[in-house]
Coordinates of C-alpha atoms in Angstrom, one line a residue:
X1 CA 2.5 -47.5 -47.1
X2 CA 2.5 -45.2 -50.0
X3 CA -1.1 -43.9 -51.0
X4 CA -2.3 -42.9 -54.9
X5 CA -5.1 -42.2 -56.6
X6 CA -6.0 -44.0 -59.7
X7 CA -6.3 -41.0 -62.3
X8 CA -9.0 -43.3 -64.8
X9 CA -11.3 -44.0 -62.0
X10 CA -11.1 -40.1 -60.7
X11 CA -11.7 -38.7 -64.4
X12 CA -14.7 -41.5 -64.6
X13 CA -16.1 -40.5 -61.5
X14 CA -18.0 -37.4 -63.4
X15 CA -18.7 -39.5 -66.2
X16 CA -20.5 -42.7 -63.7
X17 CA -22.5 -40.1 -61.4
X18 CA -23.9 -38.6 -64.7
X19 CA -25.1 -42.3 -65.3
X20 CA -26.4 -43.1 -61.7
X21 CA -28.2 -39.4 -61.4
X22 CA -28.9 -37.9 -64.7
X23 CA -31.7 -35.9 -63.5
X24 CA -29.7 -34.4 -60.3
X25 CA -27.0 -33.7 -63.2
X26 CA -29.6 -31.8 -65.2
X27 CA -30.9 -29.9 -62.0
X28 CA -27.3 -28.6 -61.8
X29 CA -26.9 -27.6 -65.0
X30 CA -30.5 -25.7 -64.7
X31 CA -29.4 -24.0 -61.9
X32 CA -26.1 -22.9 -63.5
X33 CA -27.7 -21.6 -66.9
X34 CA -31.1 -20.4 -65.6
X35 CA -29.0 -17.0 -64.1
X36 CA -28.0 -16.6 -67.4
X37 CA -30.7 -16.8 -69.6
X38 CA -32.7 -14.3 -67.3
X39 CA -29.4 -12.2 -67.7
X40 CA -29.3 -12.8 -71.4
X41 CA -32.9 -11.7 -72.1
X42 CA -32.3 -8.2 -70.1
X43 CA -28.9 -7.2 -72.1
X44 CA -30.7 -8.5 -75.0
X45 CA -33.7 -5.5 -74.4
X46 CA -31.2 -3.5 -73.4
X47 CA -28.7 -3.0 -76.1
X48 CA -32.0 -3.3 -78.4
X49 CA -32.9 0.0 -77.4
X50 CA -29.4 1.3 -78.0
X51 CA -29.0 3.2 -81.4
X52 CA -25.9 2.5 -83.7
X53 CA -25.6 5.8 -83.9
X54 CA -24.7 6.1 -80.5
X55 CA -22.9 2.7 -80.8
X56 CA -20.3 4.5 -83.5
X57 CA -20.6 8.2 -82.0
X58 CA -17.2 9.5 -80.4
X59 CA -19.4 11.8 -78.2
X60 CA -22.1 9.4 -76.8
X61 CA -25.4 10.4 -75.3
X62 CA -26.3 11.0 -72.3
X63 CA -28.9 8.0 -72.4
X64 CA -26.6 5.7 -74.0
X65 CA -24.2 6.2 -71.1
X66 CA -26.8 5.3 -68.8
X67 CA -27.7 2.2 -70.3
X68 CA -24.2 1.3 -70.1
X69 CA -24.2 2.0 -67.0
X70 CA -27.2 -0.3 -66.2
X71 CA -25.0 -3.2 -68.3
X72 CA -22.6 -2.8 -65.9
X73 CA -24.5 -2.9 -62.6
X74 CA -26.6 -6.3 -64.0
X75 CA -23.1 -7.7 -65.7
X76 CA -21.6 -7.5 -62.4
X77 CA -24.8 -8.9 -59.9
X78 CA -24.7 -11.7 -62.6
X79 CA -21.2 -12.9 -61.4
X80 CA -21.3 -12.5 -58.5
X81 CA -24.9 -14.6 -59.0
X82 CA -22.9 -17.0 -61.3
X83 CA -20.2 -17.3 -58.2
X84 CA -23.0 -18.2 -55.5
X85 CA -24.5 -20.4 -57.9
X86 CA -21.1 -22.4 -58.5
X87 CA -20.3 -23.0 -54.7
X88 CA -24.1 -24.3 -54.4
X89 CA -23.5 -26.7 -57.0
X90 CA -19.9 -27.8 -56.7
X91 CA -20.3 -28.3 -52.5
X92 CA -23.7 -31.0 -54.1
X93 CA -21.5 -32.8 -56.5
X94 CA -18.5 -33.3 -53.8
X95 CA -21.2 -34.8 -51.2
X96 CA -22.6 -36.6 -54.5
X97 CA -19.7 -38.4 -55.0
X98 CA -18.1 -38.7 -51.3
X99 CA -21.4 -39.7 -49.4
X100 CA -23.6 -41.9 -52.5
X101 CA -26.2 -42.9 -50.1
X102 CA -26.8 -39.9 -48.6
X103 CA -30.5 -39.1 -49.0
X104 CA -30.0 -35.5 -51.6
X105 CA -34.0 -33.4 -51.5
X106 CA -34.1 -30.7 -54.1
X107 CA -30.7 -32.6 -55.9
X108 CA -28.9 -31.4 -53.1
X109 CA -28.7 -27.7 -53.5
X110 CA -29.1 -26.5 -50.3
X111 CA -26.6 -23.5 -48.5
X112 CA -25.1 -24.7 -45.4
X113 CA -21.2 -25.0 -43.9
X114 CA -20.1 -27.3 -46.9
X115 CA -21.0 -24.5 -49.0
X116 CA -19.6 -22.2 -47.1
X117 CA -16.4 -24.0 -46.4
X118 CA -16.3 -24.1 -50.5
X119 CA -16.6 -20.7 -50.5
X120 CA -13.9 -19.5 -48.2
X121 CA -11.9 -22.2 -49.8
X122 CA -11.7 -20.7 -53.2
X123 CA -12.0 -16.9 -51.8
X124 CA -8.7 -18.0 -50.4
X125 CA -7.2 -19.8 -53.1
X126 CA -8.1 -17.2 -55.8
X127 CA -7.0 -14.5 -53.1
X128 CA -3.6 -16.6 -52.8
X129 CA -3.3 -16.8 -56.6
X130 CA -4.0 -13.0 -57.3
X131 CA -1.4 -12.1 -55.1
X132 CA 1.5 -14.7 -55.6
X133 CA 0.7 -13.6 -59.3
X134 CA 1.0 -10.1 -58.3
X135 CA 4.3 -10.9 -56.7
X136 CA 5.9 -12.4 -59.4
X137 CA 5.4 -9.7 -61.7
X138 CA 7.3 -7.5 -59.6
X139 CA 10.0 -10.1 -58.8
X140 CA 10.2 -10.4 -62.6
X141 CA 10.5 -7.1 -63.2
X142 CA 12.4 -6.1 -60.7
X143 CA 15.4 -9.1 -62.2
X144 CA 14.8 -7.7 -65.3
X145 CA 15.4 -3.9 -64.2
X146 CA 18.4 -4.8 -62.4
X147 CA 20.4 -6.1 -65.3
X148 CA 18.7 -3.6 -67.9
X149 CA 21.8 -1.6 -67.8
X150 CA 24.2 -4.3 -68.1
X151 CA 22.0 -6.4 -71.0
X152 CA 19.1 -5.3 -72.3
X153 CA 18.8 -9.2 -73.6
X154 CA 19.6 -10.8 -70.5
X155 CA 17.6 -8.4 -68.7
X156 CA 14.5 -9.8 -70.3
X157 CA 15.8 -13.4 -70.6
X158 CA 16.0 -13.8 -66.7
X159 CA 13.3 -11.5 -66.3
X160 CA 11.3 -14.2 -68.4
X161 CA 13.1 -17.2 -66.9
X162 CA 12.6 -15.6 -63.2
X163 CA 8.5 -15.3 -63.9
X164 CA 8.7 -18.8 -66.0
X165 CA 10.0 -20.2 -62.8
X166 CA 7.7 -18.7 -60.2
X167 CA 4.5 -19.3 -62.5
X168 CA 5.5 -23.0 -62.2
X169 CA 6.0 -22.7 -58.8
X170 CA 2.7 -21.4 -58.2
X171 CA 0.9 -24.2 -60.7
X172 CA 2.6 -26.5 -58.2
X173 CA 1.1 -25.1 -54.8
X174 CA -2.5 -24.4 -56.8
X175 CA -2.4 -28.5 -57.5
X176 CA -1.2 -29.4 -54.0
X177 CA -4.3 -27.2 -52.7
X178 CA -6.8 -28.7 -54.9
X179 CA -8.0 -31.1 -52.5
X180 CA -9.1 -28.8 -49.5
X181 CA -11.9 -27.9 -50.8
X182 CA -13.2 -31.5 -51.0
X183 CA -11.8 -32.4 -48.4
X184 CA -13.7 -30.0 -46.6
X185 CA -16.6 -31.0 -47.6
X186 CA -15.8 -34.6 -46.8
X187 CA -14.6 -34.1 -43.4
X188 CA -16.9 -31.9 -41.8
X189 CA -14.8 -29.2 -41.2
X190 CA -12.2 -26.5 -42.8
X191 CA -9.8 -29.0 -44.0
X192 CA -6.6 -26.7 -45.0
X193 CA -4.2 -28.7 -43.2
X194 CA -5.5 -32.4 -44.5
X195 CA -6.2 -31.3 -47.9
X196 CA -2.7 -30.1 -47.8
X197 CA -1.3 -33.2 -46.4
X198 CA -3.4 -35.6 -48.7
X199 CA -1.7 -33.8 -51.8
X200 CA 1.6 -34.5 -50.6
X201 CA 3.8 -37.0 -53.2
X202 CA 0.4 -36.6 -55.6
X203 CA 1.2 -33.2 -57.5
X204 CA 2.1 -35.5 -60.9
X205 CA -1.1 -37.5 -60.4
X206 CA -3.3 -34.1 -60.1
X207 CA -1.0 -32.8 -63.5
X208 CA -2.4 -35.4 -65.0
X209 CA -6.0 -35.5 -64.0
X210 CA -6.2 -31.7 -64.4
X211 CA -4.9 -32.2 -68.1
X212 CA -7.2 -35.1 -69.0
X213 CA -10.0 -33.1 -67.5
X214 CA -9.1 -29.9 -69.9
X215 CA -8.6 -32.5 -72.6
X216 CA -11.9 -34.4 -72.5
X217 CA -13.8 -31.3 -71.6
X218 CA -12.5 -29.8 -74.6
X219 CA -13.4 -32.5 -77.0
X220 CA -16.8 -32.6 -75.8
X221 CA -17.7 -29.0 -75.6
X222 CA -16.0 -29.0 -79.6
X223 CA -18.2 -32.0 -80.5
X224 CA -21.5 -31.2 -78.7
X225 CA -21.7 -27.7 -78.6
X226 CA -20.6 -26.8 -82.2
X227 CA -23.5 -29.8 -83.4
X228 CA -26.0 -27.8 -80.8
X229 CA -24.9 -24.6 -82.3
X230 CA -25.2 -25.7 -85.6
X231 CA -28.6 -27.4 -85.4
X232 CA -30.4 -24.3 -83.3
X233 CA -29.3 -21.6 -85.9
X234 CA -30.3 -23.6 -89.0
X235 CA -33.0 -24.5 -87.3
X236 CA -34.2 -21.1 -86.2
X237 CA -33.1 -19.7 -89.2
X238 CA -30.8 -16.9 -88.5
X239 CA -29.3 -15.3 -91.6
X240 CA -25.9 -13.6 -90.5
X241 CA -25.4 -12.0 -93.7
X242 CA -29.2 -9.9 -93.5
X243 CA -28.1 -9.3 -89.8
X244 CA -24.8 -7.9 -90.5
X245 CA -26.0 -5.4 -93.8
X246 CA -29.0 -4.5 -91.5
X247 CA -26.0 -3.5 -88.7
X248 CA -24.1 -1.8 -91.6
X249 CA -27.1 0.2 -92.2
X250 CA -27.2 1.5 -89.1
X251 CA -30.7 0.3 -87.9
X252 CA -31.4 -0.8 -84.2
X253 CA -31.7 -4.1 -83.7
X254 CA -34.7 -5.1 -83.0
X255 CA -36.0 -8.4 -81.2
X256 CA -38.8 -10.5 -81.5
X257 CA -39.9 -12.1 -78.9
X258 CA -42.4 -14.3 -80.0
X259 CA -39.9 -16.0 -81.4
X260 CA -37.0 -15.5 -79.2
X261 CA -38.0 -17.0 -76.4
X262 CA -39.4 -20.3 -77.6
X263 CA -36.6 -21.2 -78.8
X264 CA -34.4 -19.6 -75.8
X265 CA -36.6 -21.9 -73.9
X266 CA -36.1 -25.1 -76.0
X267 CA -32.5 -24.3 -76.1
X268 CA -32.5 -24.2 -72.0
X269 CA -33.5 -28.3 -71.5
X270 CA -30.4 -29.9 -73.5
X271 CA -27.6 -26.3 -73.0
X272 CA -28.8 -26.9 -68.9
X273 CA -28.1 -30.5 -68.8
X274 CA -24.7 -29.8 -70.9
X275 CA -23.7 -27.2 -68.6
X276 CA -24.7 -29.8 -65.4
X277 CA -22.7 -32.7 -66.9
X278 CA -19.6 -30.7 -68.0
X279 CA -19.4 -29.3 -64.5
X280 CA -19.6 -33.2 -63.0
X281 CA -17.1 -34.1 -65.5
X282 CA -14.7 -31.5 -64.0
X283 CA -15.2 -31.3 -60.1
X284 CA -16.2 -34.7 -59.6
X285 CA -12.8 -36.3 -60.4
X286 CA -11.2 -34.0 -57.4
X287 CA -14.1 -35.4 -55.1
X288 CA -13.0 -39.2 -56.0
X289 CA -9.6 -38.4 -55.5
X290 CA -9.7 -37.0 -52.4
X291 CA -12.5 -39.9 -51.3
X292 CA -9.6 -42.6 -52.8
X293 CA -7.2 -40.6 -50.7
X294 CA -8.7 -40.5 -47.1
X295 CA -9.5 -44.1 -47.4
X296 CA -6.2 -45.3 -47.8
X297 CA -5.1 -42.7 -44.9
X298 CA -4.6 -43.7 -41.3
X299 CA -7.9 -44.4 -39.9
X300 CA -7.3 -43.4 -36.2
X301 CA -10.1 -40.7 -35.9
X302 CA -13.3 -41.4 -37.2
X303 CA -14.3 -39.6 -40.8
X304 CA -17.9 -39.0 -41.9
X305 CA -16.8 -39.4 -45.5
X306 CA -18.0 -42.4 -47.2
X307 CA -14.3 -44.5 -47.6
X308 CA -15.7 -47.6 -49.0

C-alpha cells in the first residue's frame, strides 16, 4: 500500500490549531517575543549611552569598546535564549497537533525528553548541514582548481555545476529528515531511523509543503506586519526625518521611557500572538504530516501518537 500525506490538510493544520487554541497560540508567541523585548530594552540603554563620536571615531574609546563588548556577551545569551525558547515551543505545538486531547497546563511549555529529543534533533541536523555545506565547498573548489589550468571557464562552470549539484543533494536529505524531529516527539523515543523511513517516496510532497509554507508565511508577514508597522509608528509618532538630522548632528540618542515602553508594551499583545501563530503556521504542518504518515504505517507495535 503506498502512503501520502495530503499537503492542503498539513499546511491547514497550523492554520485549524490557531482556531481550536488561540490562547495557547498567543502563550507561544509570548514566550518567543518576551526574550526579546527584555533584550531590546537593554541594547536600547546601551547604545543610548554611546556617543556618535565614538560611533564615527577610527580610534574608538576605551569605554565604547566595552560597551561593545557588553552587546556582544547579551547578543549572544539572547540566542542561545531564543534557541531554548524555540525547542520549548515547537516540541508543545508537535504534541498540540499529534495528541489533541492530551490535557496541555501552562499551554504546554514544559522541558522534558520531547524537548530534548527536539533538541538533539536539530543540534544534529544543523551540525549535519554545517558540515555537508562545508564539504561541498571544498569539493567545489577543489573541481574548480583542478581544471584551472586547463579552463579558467570550465574551471568555474563545473566548479559551480559540482556545488549546484551537491547543494541539491543536500536540500534532498534535509527534506527526507524533516520528520524525525516529530516523529520523535510522537513516538516516544529518538526516532532517526522512523522519521527517516516515513520520508521515504515523500521528498516531492515535503518540496511542496515547505514551499507553500515560505509562500503563505511570506504573504502574511508582508500584509500583517507592514499594516502593524505602519499603524504603531503613525501612531506613536516617530518622525524619521528629525531622527536622522538629529543623528547627522552628532547628538546621542536619547530615549524616553515614559513613552517607550507603553507603547513597547502595547506593541507585545498583537507582535506576541503574530509571532505564536506564524510559528504554528510553520511547524505544525510537519506535525500533521508525520501524524497522516504513522497512521497509514504498519500498525504492528503499538504508538502513543494519536493516529485517528
Amino acid at each position: 500500500m503506498t502512503t501520502a500525506f495530503s499537503i492542503g490538510e498539513a499546511l491547514a493544520s497550523g492554520f485549524r490549531l490557531t482556531r481550536r487554541r488561540p490562547l495557547r497560540v498567543w502563550a507561544w508567541g509570548m514566550a518567543s517575543v518576551a526574550p526579546s523585548l527584555l533584550f531590546g530594552a537593554l541594547m536600547l540603554r546601551l547604545f543610548g549611552a554611546i556617543a556618535m563620536e565614538d560611533m564615527a571615531s577610527g580610534e574608538p574609546s576605551a569605554a565604547f569598546v566595552g560597551q561593545m563588548m557588553q552587546f556582544q556577551v547579551w547578543s549572544g545569551l539572547a540566542n542561545i535564549l531564543q534557541a531554548l525558547i524555540w525547542v520549548v515551543v515547537t516540541a508543545a505545538i508537535f504534541r498540540a497537533v499529534l495528541f489533541p486531547e492530551r490535557p496541555t497546563p501552562w499551554a504546554g511549555l514544559k522541558v522534558g525528553m520531547d524537548e530534548i529529543r527536539v533538541a538533539v534533533v536539530a543540534l544534529a541536523m544543523i551540525v549535519a548541514f554545517y558540515a555537508a555545506a562545508i564539504v561541498i565547498g571544498l569539493l567545489a573548489f577543489a573541481v574548480g582548481a583542478g581544471l584551472w589550468f586547463v579552463s579558467e571557464m570550465a574551471a568555474v562552470a563545473l566548479g559551480l555545476m559540482t556545488a549546484v549539484a551537491a547543494g541539491l543533494a543536500v536540500w534532498g536529505v534535509l527534506l527526507r529528515a524533516c520528520l524525525i524531529m516529530p516523529a520523535s516527539v510522537a513516538l516516544d523515543d529518538f526516532a532517526f531511523v522512523t522519521g527517516w523511513k516515513l520520508s521515504k517516496g515523500q521528498v516531492l510532497r515535503l518540496l511542496g509543503l515547505s514551499l507553500a509554507i515560505v509562500f503563505v508565511v511570506l504573504a502574511i508577514e508582508l500584509a500583517l506586519l507592514a499594516m502593524i508597522a505602519v499603524v504603531l509608528f503613525l501612531a506613536a509618532g516617530v518622525n524619521v526625518f528629525s531622527l536622522a538630522a538629529m543623528l547627522d548632528q552628532g547628538a546621542p540618542p536619547e530615549v524616553d521611557w515614559g513613552v517607550l515602553i507603553p507603547w513597547a508594551l502595547a506593541a507585545f499583545v498583537p507582535l506576541s500572538w503574530l509571532q505564536g501563530f506564524l510559528t504554528t503556521v510553520v511547524m505544525a504542518p510537519y506535525a500533521e504530516a508525520c501524524r497522516s504518515l504513522l497512521a497509514q504505517g504498519p500498525q504492528d507495535e503499538p504508538r502513543p501518537v494519536a493516529l485517528g
